[in-house]
Amino acid sequence: MTATTETVNPGTGQPIATYEAFDGARIEAAVERAYDVSRAWALVPVAERAARAARLAATLREHSARLTDLVVAEMGKPAAEAAGEVEKSALTADYYARQGPGILADERVAIDGAETWVAYEPAGLVLAVMPWNFPVWQVMRFAIPSLVAGNGILLKHAANVTGSALALQDLFTEAGFPEHLVTTLVIADPDVPAVTAQLIEDDRIAAVTLTGSNRAGAAVGAAAGRAAKKSVLELGGSDAFVVLADADVERAAAAAVRARFTNSGQSCVCAKRFIVHEAVADAFTSAFVAGVENLRMGDPRDPDTQVGPLARDDLRAAIQQQVEESVAAGARLLTGGKPVPGDGYFYQPTVLADTGPGMAAFDEETFGPLAALALAPDDDEAVRLANASAYGLGLSVWTADAARGVDIARRITSGAAFINAVVASDPRLPFGGTKRSGYGRELAAAGIREFTNTRTYWVSA
């Protein structure tokens, strides 16, 4: 019997489409085609590769409505956010179209008696294992710089966004990239671990990148290590949002609502642990809870919806379990805390108070509309609580004194630190994590160079 994978609308719980999964022969044929095309693409001048990125930006904008509808249907993202995801991808294509050739240009080094330089040359065919929570953006933020760098891509997207994966494959071709340079592999879920490991071992695969769970990241990182291949892992997050005693409480609380409930809370870089100085805790909590209770939950197709369904029912069950375990351990439920009855996988926006180390909502990554509040009597305790996490992706610090905020941020381990701003990725700046949030960087100069061979040239006089 042929294996299949099915997509389901999380807003209704109803099936969307069924896709035939690739068998071994079809995977082999796809890899061979992609490998051949990637070798030819590496010889294309970087200026021409960058010009294709400019065409991709225009193609993304041309198909924005269709991609938005697909993302909304497959993973339940509110329509306004889905459209924003497509536009951010287009802006990233614009950025690398302009900046890519300069970033990848040879760097001359002055050494007496020799002509020397550093070149950034294509790595080859890269396997990309991508998640469902940003079906377009997660792919594009890796794929655009990698293609401009001269690489080919094998995309193993999440099964529940298979339609998006195939649409993106077609989009690259329409934008003028060679056919098969970006190849989507449709793999049945039970086969993913074995197929991924086999692909990483394949000599035609130069490197691998994964955005996803820590469990998946550990497996991919281990396989890449055994094969002595480059890997970039962007994994889980439990970002701290630190509110100091001198912060503008109303501004911080409004930002906290956005920081936690963007994408219905389904983002690795969402703020999840809100560490608040005792002096402003009551005011912040009151404003934050009011903001959460004012969020509009509903049909993600409605442009006014701010919180949609979770992408799968098992994800909703996981949030419910984290809430129940945390309350049993002493957390106080301030609002929400229950699945929404009826069709779809909706969960009430939820706030827990009196959380701390040892509670599920504080220790684990919460991938849904659940916020955990913790109190700190002073800056030192705020730093200790912020660091009391296995994760280290993003950090947000709120204070009237920006220099103080930077000083506090330097004492907390994270891949990014934002002062009086919500953590977000930007194509002009590197993005990535520390600790169990992974390693390597995407975006900016660091991101485009991750999957290049940094090669030294020495020509004697």
One Martini backbone bead per residue (centre of mass of N, CA, C, O) as a GRO file, in nm:
protein
  461
    1MET     BB    1   0.096   0.036   0.023
    2THR     BB    2   0.069   0.365  -0.018
    3ALA     BB    3   0.199   0.630   0.118
    4THR     BB    4   0.067   0.902   0.318
    5THR     BB    5  -0.032   1.254   0.343
    6GLU     BB    6  -0.214   1.482   0.560
    7THR     BB    7  -0.417   1.764   0.555
    8VAL     BB    8  -0.540   2.000   0.813
    9ASN     BB    9  -0.783   2.207   0.935
   10PRO     BB   10  -0.758   2.369   1.246
   11GLY     BB   11  -1.037   2.534   1.236
   12THR     BB   12  -1.215   2.242   1.174
   13GLY     BB   13  -1.076   1.939   1.134
   14GLN     BB   14  -1.053   1.920   0.825
   15PRO     BB   15  -0.967   1.798   0.544
   16ILE     BB   16  -0.775   1.886   0.249
   17ALA     BB   17  -0.527   1.675   0.176
   18THR     BB   18  -0.365   1.418  -0.025
   19TYR     BB   19  -0.036   1.264  -0.027
   20GLU     BB   20   0.214   1.111  -0.192
   21ALA     BB   21   0.470   0.941  -0.092
   22PHE     BB   22   0.792   0.881  -0.113
   23ASP     BB   23   0.993   0.660  -0.233
   24GLY     BB   24   1.304   0.547  -0.279
   25ALA     BB   25   1.319   0.604  -0.586
   26ARG     BB   26   1.216   0.899  -0.575
   27ILE     BB   27   1.435   1.008  -0.393
   28GLU     BB   28   1.677   0.939  -0.569
   29ALA     BB   29   1.593   1.106  -0.814
   30ALA     BB   30   1.582   1.379  -0.667
   31VAL     BB   31   1.874   1.391  -0.571
   32GLU     BB   32   2.015   1.368  -0.846
   33ARG     BB   33   1.895   1.619  -0.974
   34ALA     BB   34   1.980   1.824  -0.757
   35TYR     BB   35   2.284   1.775  -0.777
   36ASP     BB   36   2.325   1.855  -1.072
   37VAL     BB   37   2.205   2.142  -1.051
   38SER     BB   38   2.390   2.251  -0.823
   39ARG     BB   39   2.657   2.236  -0.983
   40ALA     BB   40   2.571   2.442  -1.196
   41TRP     BB   41   2.491   2.680  -1.006
   42ALA     BB   42   2.782   2.731  -0.886
   43LEU     BB   43   2.875   2.865  -1.179
   44VAL     BB   44   2.707   3.099  -1.130
   45PRO     BB   45   2.705   3.410  -1.098
   46VAL     BB   46   2.627   3.602  -0.829
   47ALA     BB   47   2.468   3.825  -0.975
   48GLU     BB   48   2.262   3.626  -1.101
   49ARG     BB   49   2.158   3.502  -0.840
   50ALA     BB   50   2.057   3.772  -0.721
   51ALA     BB   51   1.851   3.835  -0.947
   52ARG     BB   52   1.660   3.603  -0.868
   53ALA     BB   53   1.583   3.723  -0.595
   54ALA     BB   54   1.435   3.966  -0.709
   55ARG     BB   55   1.221   3.794  -0.855
   56LEU     BB   56   1.115   3.655  -0.601
   57ALA     BB   57   0.995   3.899  -0.465
   58ALA     BB   58   0.783   3.950  -0.687
   59THR     BB   59   0.650   3.668  -0.674
   60LEU     BB   60   0.554   3.677  -0.384
   61ARG     BB   61   0.368   3.924  -0.421
   62GLU     BB   62   0.191   3.805  -0.647
   63HIS     BB   63   0.125   3.535  -0.440
   64SER     BB   64   0.020   3.622  -0.156
   65ALA     BB   65  -0.278   3.535  -0.140
   66ARG     BB   66  -0.234   3.232  -0.189
   67LEU     BB   67  -0.034   3.180   0.043
   68THR     BB   68  -0.209   3.281   0.270
   69ASP     BB   69  -0.442   3.078   0.236
   70LEU     BB   70  -0.267   2.826   0.280
   71VAL     BB   71  -0.161   2.887   0.564
   72VAL     BB   72  -0.434   2.915   0.702
   73ALA     BB   73  -0.538   2.628   0.631
   74GLU     BB   74  -0.290   2.446   0.744
   75MET     BB   75  -0.215   2.629   1.043
   76GLY     BB   76  -0.404   2.889   1.140
   77LYS     BB   77  -0.308   3.156   1.063
   78PRO     BB   78  -0.353   3.464   1.073
   79ALA     BB   79  -0.388   3.649   0.794
   80ALA     BB   80  -0.209   3.894   0.863
   81GLU     BB   81   0.042   3.717   0.934
   82ALA     BB   82   0.068   3.563   0.669
   83ALA     BB   83   0.121   3.812   0.495
   84GLY     BB   84   0.373   3.901   0.655
   85GLU     BB   85   0.545   3.653   0.588
   86VAL     BB   86   0.566   3.706   0.285
   87GLU     BB   87   0.686   3.993   0.296
   88LYS     BB   88   0.941   3.920   0.455
   89SER     BB   89   1.051   3.738   0.233
   90ALA     BB   90   1.074   3.961   0.020
   91LEU     BB   91   1.270   4.142   0.181
   92THR     BB   92   1.495   3.928   0.187
   93ALA     BB   93   1.534   3.912  -0.116
   94ASP     BB   94   1.612   4.206  -0.150
   95TYR     BB   95   1.860   4.204   0.030
   96TYR     BB   96   2.026   3.977  -0.127
   97ALA     BB   97   2.023   4.117  -0.400
   98ARG     BB   98   2.202   4.356  -0.291
   99GLN     BB   99   2.419   4.211  -0.070
  100GLY     BB  100   2.536   3.935  -0.157
  101PRO     BB  101   2.785   4.000  -0.343
  102GLY     BB  102   2.944   4.155  -0.121
  103ILE     BB  103   2.960   3.932   0.098
  104LEU     BB  104   3.092   3.716  -0.126
  105ALA     BB  105   3.338   3.858  -0.168
  106ASP     BB  106   3.648   3.887  -0.194
  107GLU     BB  107   3.916   3.889   0.057
  108ARG     BB  108   4.174   4.077   0.106
  109VAL     BB  109   4.524   4.002   0.204
  110ALA     BB  110   4.806   4.138   0.351
  111ILE     BB  111   5.106   3.981   0.217
  112ASP     BB  112   5.420   3.930   0.197
  113GLY     BB  113   5.494   3.766  -0.113
  114ALA     BB  114   5.167   3.767  -0.160
  115GLU     BB  115   4.857   3.658  -0.287
  116THR     BB  116   4.560   3.708  -0.087
  117TRP     BB  117   4.248   3.526  -0.010
  118VAL     BB  118   3.895   3.516   0.059
  119ALA     BB  119   3.649   3.269  -0.010
  120TYR     BB  120   3.290   3.219  -0.097
  121GLU     BB  121   3.181   2.899  -0.153
  122PRO     BB  122   2.997   2.658  -0.241
  123ALA     BB  123   2.882   2.369  -0.081
  124GLY     BB  124   2.593   2.268  -0.215
  125LEU     BB  125   2.381   2.031  -0.103
  126VAL     BB  126   2.097   2.111   0.103
  127LEU     BB  127   1.940   2.007   0.390
  128ALA     BB  128   1.593   2.090   0.480
  129VAL     BB  129   1.436   2.107   0.801
  130MET     BB  130   1.102   2.206   0.842
  131PRO     BB  131   0.847   2.385   0.983
  132TRP     BB  132   0.498   2.488   1.038
  133ASN     BB  133   0.473   2.786   1.177
  134PHE     BB  134   0.645   2.902   0.907
  135PRO     BB  135   0.602   2.800   0.597
  136VAL     BB  136   0.762   3.037   0.451
  137TRP     BB  137   0.983   3.181   0.625
  138GLN     BB  138   1.161   2.943   0.715
  139VAL     BB  139   1.251   2.879   0.430
  140MET     BB  140   1.347   3.161   0.319
  141ARG     BB  141   1.572   3.233   0.534
  142PHE     BB  142   1.747   3.002   0.408
  143ALA     BB  143   1.718   2.984   0.092
  144ILE     BB  144   1.806   3.255  -0.020
  145PRO     BB  145   2.105   3.265   0.074
  146SER     BB  146   2.181   2.983  -0.037
  147LEU     BB  147   2.130   3.045  -0.337
  148VAL     BB  148   2.319   3.291  -0.363
  149ALA     BB  149   2.570   3.105  -0.273
  150GLY     BB  150   2.517   2.829  -0.474
  151ASN     BB  151   2.295   2.639  -0.379
  152GLY     BB  152   2.114   2.357  -0.304
  153ILE     BB  153   1.772   2.214  -0.232
  154LEU     BB  154   1.637   2.003   0.024
  155LEU     BB  155   1.294   1.973   0.115
  156LYS     BB  156   1.172   1.899   0.453
  157HIS     BB  157   0.868   1.934   0.539
  158ALA     BB  158   0.599   1.954   0.705
  159ALA     BB  159   0.321   1.761   0.666
  160ASN     BB  160   0.093   1.992   0.740
  161VAL     BB  161   0.257   2.172   0.482
  162THR     BB  162   0.269   2.047   0.189
  163GLY     BB  163   0.136   2.260   0.007
  164SER     BB  164   0.345   2.480   0.065
  165ALA     BB  165   0.596   2.331  -0.031
  166LEU     BB  166   0.505   2.297  -0.330
  167ALA     BB  167   0.458   2.598  -0.385
  168LEU     BB  168   0.751   2.688  -0.342
  169GLN     BB  169   0.882   2.525  -0.560
  170ASP     BB  170   0.727   2.670  -0.790
  171LEU     BB  171   0.817   2.959  -0.724
  172PHE     BB  172   1.115   2.935  -0.793
  173THR     BB  173   1.073   2.866  -1.089
  174GLU     BB  174   0.910   3.123  -1.164
  175ALA     BB  175   1.165   3.312  -1.073
  176GLY     BB  176   1.420   3.142  -1.237
  177PHE     BB  177   1.494   2.895  -1.116
  178PRO     BB  178   1.598   2.600  -1.147
  179GLU     BB  179   1.494   2.307  -1.192
  180HIS     BB  180   1.551   2.129  -0.883
  181LEU     BB  181   1.702   2.324  -0.687
  182VAL     BB  182   1.417   2.304  -0.549
  183THR     BB  183   1.327   2.019  -0.345
  184THR     BB  184   1.049   1.839  -0.260
  185LEU     BB  185   0.994   1.613   0.009
  186VAL     BB  186   0.761   1.349   0.050
  187ILE     BB  187   0.721   1.234   0.385
  188ALA     BB  188   0.639   1.008   0.592
  189ASP     BB  189   0.647   1.028   0.922
  190PRO     BB  190   0.770   0.738   0.996
  191ASP     BB  191   1.026   0.797   0.781
  192VAL     BB  192   1.194   1.048   0.861
  193PRO     BB  193   1.438   0.954   1.032
  194ALA     BB  194   1.564   0.757   0.825
  195VAL     BB  195   1.580   0.943   0.577
  196THR     BB  196   1.747   1.167   0.702
  197ALA     BB  197   1.995   0.997   0.774
  198GLN     BB  198   2.054   0.902   0.484
  199LEU     BB  199   2.096   1.182   0.360
  200ILE     BB  200   2.333   1.274   0.538
  201GLU     BB  201   2.520   1.031   0.436
  202ASP     BB  202   2.516   1.140   0.167
  203ASP     BB  203   2.757   1.259  -0.054
  204ARG     BB  204   2.561   1.479  -0.195
  205ILE     BB  205   2.547   1.594   0.088
  206ALA     BB  206   2.685   1.877   0.252
  207ALA     BB  207   2.434   1.970   0.438
  208VAL     BB  208   2.243   2.083   0.739
  209THR     BB  209   1.911   2.207   0.828
  210LEU     BB  210   1.725   2.296   1.136
  211THR     BB  211   1.382   2.350   1.233
  212GLY     BB  212   1.291   2.261   1.576
  213SER     BB  213   1.315   2.025   1.780
  214ASN     BB  214   1.528   1.883   2.004
  215ARG     BB  215   1.500   1.595   1.910
  216ALA     BB  216   1.554   1.645   1.610
  217GLY     BB  217   1.823   1.797   1.649
  218ALA     BB  218   1.983   1.568   1.780
  219ALA     BB  219   1.963   1.372   1.542
  220VAL     BB  220   2.087   1.555   1.323
  221GLY     BB  221   2.351   1.631   1.468
  222ALA     BB  222   2.454   1.340   1.497
  223ALA     BB  223   2.456   1.267   1.196
  224ALA     BB  224   2.646   1.497   1.109
  225GLY     BB  225   2.883   1.413   1.287
  226ARG     BB  226   2.931   1.132   1.162
  227ALA     BB  227   2.964   1.280   0.864
  228ALA     BB  228   3.116   1.550   0.878
  229LYS     BB  229   2.884   1.786   0.881
  230LYS     BB  230   2.729   2.060   0.837
  231SER     BB  231   2.533   2.240   1.092
  232VAL     BB  232   2.203   2.388   1.157
  233LEU     BB  233   2.033   2.488   1.466
  234GLU     BB  234   1.682   2.565   1.527
  235LEU     BB  235   1.522   2.566   1.823
  236GLY     BB  236   1.413   2.612   2.106
  237GLY     BB  237   1.213   2.826   2.336
  238SER     BB  238   1.230   3.049   2.657
  239ASP     BB  239   1.176   3.349   2.667
  240ALA     BB  240   1.273   3.639   2.821
  241PHE     BB  241   1.073   3.897   2.998
  242VAL     BB  242   1.208   4.187   3.134
  243VAL     BB  243   1.084   4.382   3.417
  244LEU     BB  244   1.169   4.665   3.548
  245ALA     BB  245   1.109   4.912   3.783
  246ASP     BB  246   1.145   5.155   3.542
  247ALA     BB  247   0.929   5.077   3.363
  248ASP     BB  248   0.693   5.099   3.116
  249VAL     BB  249   0.420   4.927   3.182
  250GLU     BB  250   0.219   4.968   2.950
  251ARG     BB  251   0.418   4.914   2.723
  252ALA     BB  252   0.515   4.635   2.817
  253ALA     BB  253   0.239   4.492   2.820
  254ALA     BB  254   0.168   4.531   2.522
  255ALA     BB  255   0.422   4.383   2.419
  256ALA     BB  256   0.372   4.111   2.564
  257VAL     BB  257   0.127   4.026   2.403
  258ARG     BB  258   0.270   4.015   2.132
  259ALA     BB  259   0.511   3.829   2.215
  260ARG     BB  260   0.322   3.575   2.292
  261PHE     BB  261   0.061   3.578   2.058
  262THR     BB  262   0.204   3.528   1.824
  263ASN     BB  263   0.098   3.274   1.641
  264SER     BB  264  -0.055   3.163   1.892
  265GLY     BB  265   0.237   3.094   2.037
  266GLN     BB  266   0.393   2.954   1.768
  267SER     BB  267   0.709   3.029   1.879
  268CYS     BB  268   1.038   3.023   1.959
  269VAL     BB  269   1.053   3.363   1.996
  270CYS     BB  270   0.861   3.381   2.203
  271ALA     BB  271   0.755   3.500   2.476
  272LYS     BB  272   0.722   3.311   2.804
  273ARG     BB  273   0.891   3.457   3.034
  274PHE     BB  274   0.776   3.678   3.297
  275ILE     BB  275   0.999   3.901   3.453
  276VAL     BB  276   0.903   4.081   3.749
  277HIS     BB  277   0.914   4.339   3.936
  278GLU     BB  278   0.761   4.390   4.232
  279ALA     BB  279   0.699   4.703   4.203
  280VAL     BB  280   0.529   4.626   3.906
  281ALA     BB  281   0.349   4.369   3.912
  282ASP     BB  282   0.054   4.460   3.941
  283ALA     BB  283   0.040   4.649   3.697
  284PHE     BB  284   0.134   4.451   3.483
  285THR     BB  285  -0.070   4.223   3.526
  286SER     BB  286  -0.325   4.385   3.474
  287ALA     BB  287  -0.251   4.478   3.183
  288PHE     BB  288  -0.193   4.201   3.062
  289VAL     BB  289  -0.460   4.055   3.114
  290ALA     BB  290  -0.635   4.258   2.965
  291GLY     BB  291  -0.498   4.215   2.689
  292VAL     BB  292  -0.560   3.913   2.665
  293GLU     BB  293  -0.879   3.939   2.697
  294ASN     BB  294  -0.887   4.126   2.417
  295LEU     BB  295  -0.841   3.911   2.238
  296ARG     BB  296  -0.907   3.789   1.910
  297MET     BB  297  -1.085   3.498   1.863
  298GLY     BB  298  -1.078   3.291   1.554
  299ASP     BB  299  -1.107   3.304   1.240
  300PRO     BB  300  -0.822   3.323   1.042
  301ARG     BB  301  -0.968   3.469   0.791
  302ASP     BB  302  -1.011   3.698   0.973
  303PRO     BB  303  -0.863   4.011   0.991
  304ASP     BB  304  -0.936   4.045   1.319
  305THR     BB  305  -0.774   3.813   1.398
  306GLN     BB  306  -0.526   3.718   1.662
  307VAL     BB  307  -0.635   3.420   1.742
  308GLY     BB  308  -0.597   3.099   1.668
  309PRO     BB  309  -0.533   2.798   1.615
  310LEU     BB  310  -0.391   2.521   1.653
  311ALA     BB  311  -0.234   2.301   1.437
  312ARG     BB  312  -0.289   2.073   1.659
  313ASP     BB  313  -0.430   1.867   1.894
  314ASP     BB  314  -0.166   1.778   2.045
  315LEU     BB  315  -0.082   2.070   2.116
  316ARG     BB  316  -0.322   2.132   2.296
  317ALA     BB  317  -0.273   1.902   2.499
  318ALA     BB  318   0.007   2.002   2.594
  319ILE     BB  319  -0.085   2.269   2.716
  320GLN     BB  320  -0.284   2.152   2.921
  321GLN     BB  321  -0.072   1.992   3.078
  322GLN     BB  322   0.106   2.234   3.163
  323VAL     BB  323  -0.110   2.374   3.325
  324GLU     BB  324  -0.184   2.150   3.526
  325GLU     BB  325   0.104   2.107   3.641
  326SER     BB  326   0.149   2.399   3.740
  327VAL     BB  327  -0.091   2.423   3.932
  328ALA     BB  328  -0.008   2.176   4.107
  329ALA     BB  329   0.278   2.340   4.178
  330GLY     BB  330   0.141   2.664   4.235
  331ALA     BB  331   0.006   2.799   4.022
  332ARG     BB  332  -0.181   3.076   3.890
  333LEU     BB  333  -0.490   3.130   3.744
  334LEU     BB  334  -0.597   3.421   3.560
  335THR     BB  335  -0.646   3.304   3.258
  336GLY     BB  336  -0.804   3.062   3.115
  337GLY     BB  337  -0.713   2.704   3.065
  338LYS     BB  338  -0.885   2.611   2.797
  339PRO     BB  339  -1.047   2.459   2.578
  340VAL     BB  340  -1.236   2.509   2.293
  341PRO     BB  341  -1.528   2.445   2.202
  342GLY     BB  342  -1.552   2.262   1.913
  343ASP     BB  343  -1.422   2.341   1.636
  344GLY     BB  344  -1.113   2.285   1.640
  345TYR     BB  345  -0.781   2.407   1.796
  346PHE     BB  346  -0.869   2.574   2.050
  347TYR     BB  347  -0.714   2.812   2.291
  348GLN     BB  348  -0.699   2.983   2.559
  349PRO     BB  349  -0.574   3.254   2.667
  350THR     BB  350  -0.294   3.227   2.901
  351VAL     BB  351  -0.233   3.293   3.261
  352LEU     BB  352   0.044   3.256   3.483
  353ALA     BB  353   0.124   3.265   3.820
  354ASP     BB  354   0.378   3.183   4.027
  355THR     BB  355   0.631   3.106   3.877
  356GLY     BB  356   0.901   2.854   3.828
  357PRO     BB  357   1.123   2.653   3.897
  358GLY     BB  358   0.967   2.326   3.835
  359MET     BB  359   0.778   2.423   3.610
  360ALA     BB  360   0.649   2.370   3.309
  361ALA     BB  361   0.596   2.676   3.217
  362PHE     BB  362   0.912   2.741   3.277
  363ASP     BB  363   1.095   2.494   3.166
  364GLU     BB  364   0.932   2.470   2.915
  365GLU     BB  365   0.819   2.465   2.606
  366THR     BB  366   0.554   2.683   2.501
  367PHE     BB  367   0.331   2.599   2.219
  368GLY     BB  368   0.133   2.858   2.293
  369PRO     BB  369  -0.128   3.039   2.476
  370LEU     BB  370   0.120   3.073   2.718
  371ALA     BB  371   0.184   3.247   3.025
  372ALA     BB  372   0.467   3.320   3.251
  373LEU     BB  373   0.483   3.439   3.579
  374ALA     BB  374   0.754   3.619   3.754
  375LEU     BB  375   0.919   3.717   4.047
  376ALA     BB  376   1.141   4.003   4.138
  377PRO     BB  377   1.322   4.186   4.384
  378ASP     BB  378   1.569   4.201   4.172
  379ASP     BB  379   1.810   4.195   3.937
  380ASP     BB  380   1.953   3.934   4.019
  381GLU     BB  381   1.695   3.757   4.010
  382ALA     BB  382   1.623   3.812   3.720
  383VAL     BB  383   1.878   3.684   3.605
  384ARG     BB  384   1.847   3.405   3.728
  385LEU     BB  385   1.574   3.337   3.596
  386ALA     BB  386   1.654   3.378   3.302
  387ASN     BB  387   1.891   3.149   3.329
  388ALA     BB  388   1.666   2.924   3.420
  389SER     BB  389   1.752   2.768   3.132
  390ALA     BB  390   1.804   2.560   2.853
  391TYR     BB  391   1.760   2.817   2.698
  392GLY     BB  392   1.892   3.062   2.416
  393LEU     BB  393   1.757   3.289   2.218
  394GLY     BB  394   1.582   3.523   2.353
  395LEU     BB  395   1.565   3.880   2.468
  396SER     BB  396   1.378   4.101   2.694
  397VAL     BB  397   1.422   4.446   2.802
  398TRP     BB  398   1.269   4.668   3.052
  399THR     BB  399   1.353   5.025   3.053
  400ALA     BB  400   1.453   5.364   3.112
  401ASP     BB  401   1.756   5.236   3.088
  402ALA     BB  402   1.938   5.126   2.835
  403ALA     BB  403   2.215   5.066   2.967
  404ARG     BB  404   2.100   4.881   3.181
  405GLY     BB  405   1.978   4.677   2.987
  406VAL     BB  406   2.247   4.587   2.867
  407ASP     BB  407   2.377   4.491   3.129
  408ILE     BB  408   2.168   4.273   3.182
  409ALA     BB  409   2.198   4.118   2.913
  410ARG     BB  410   2.504   4.034   2.957
  411ARG     BB  411   2.400   3.825   3.200
  412ILE     BB  412   2.238   3.687   2.963
  413THR     BB  413   2.172   3.403   2.781
  414SER     BB  414   2.177   3.469   2.420
  415GLY     BB  415   2.126   3.535   2.073
  416ALA     BB  416   1.933   3.777   2.168
  417ALA     BB  417   1.895   4.140   2.242
  418PHE     BB  418   1.617   4.338   2.362
  419ILE     BB  419   1.547   4.684   2.410
  420ASN     BB  420   1.239   4.787   2.418
  421ALA     BB  421   1.169   4.509   2.256
  422VAL     BB  422   1.070   4.278   2.034
  423VAL     BB  423   1.149   3.984   1.932
  424ALA     BB  424   1.317   3.962   1.606
  425SER     BB  425   1.364   3.907   1.284
  426ASP     BB  426   1.635   4.018   1.053
  427PRO     BB  427   1.810   4.028   0.758
  428ARG     BB  428   2.045   4.230   0.890
  429LEU     BB  429   2.050   4.002   1.120
  430PRO     BB  430   2.142   3.771   1.317
  431PHE     BB  431   2.009   3.427   1.374
  432GLY     BB  432   2.006   3.260   1.698
  433GLY     BB  433   2.138   3.027   1.935
  434THR     BB  434   2.166   2.879   2.258
  435LYS     BB  435   2.214   2.605   2.385
  436ARG     BB  436   1.904   2.440   2.327
  437SER     BB  437   1.863   2.648   2.069
  438GLY     BB  438   2.142   2.608   1.936
  439TYR     BB  439   2.322   2.660   1.615
  440GLY     BB  440   2.403   2.905   1.439
  441ARG     BB  441   2.319   3.114   1.145
  442GLU     BB  442   2.087   3.346   1.027
  443LEU     BB  443   2.126   3.580   0.830
  444ALA     BB  444   2.294   3.792   0.690
  445ALA     BB  445   2.622   3.728   0.668
  446ALA     BB  446   2.627   3.474   0.843
  447GLY     BB  447   2.402   3.315   0.687
  448ILE     BB  448   2.534   3.302   0.396
  449ARG     BB  449   2.813   3.167   0.513
  450GLU     BB  450   2.738   2.892   0.640
  451PHE     BB  451   2.701   2.768   0.322
  452THR     BB  452   3.023   2.784   0.290
  453ASN     BB  453   3.349   2.789   0.158
  454THR     BB  454   3.611   2.897   0.342
  455ARG     BB  455   3.864   3.011   0.127
  456THR     BB  456   4.209   2.987   0.076
  457TYR     BB  457   4.440   3.209  -0.094
  458TRP     BB  458   4.777   3.144  -0.240
  459VAL     BB  459   5.010   3.360  -0.418
  460SER     BB  460   5.310   3.361  -0.523
  461ALA     BB  461   5.557   3.591  -0.640
   0.00000   0.00000   0.00000
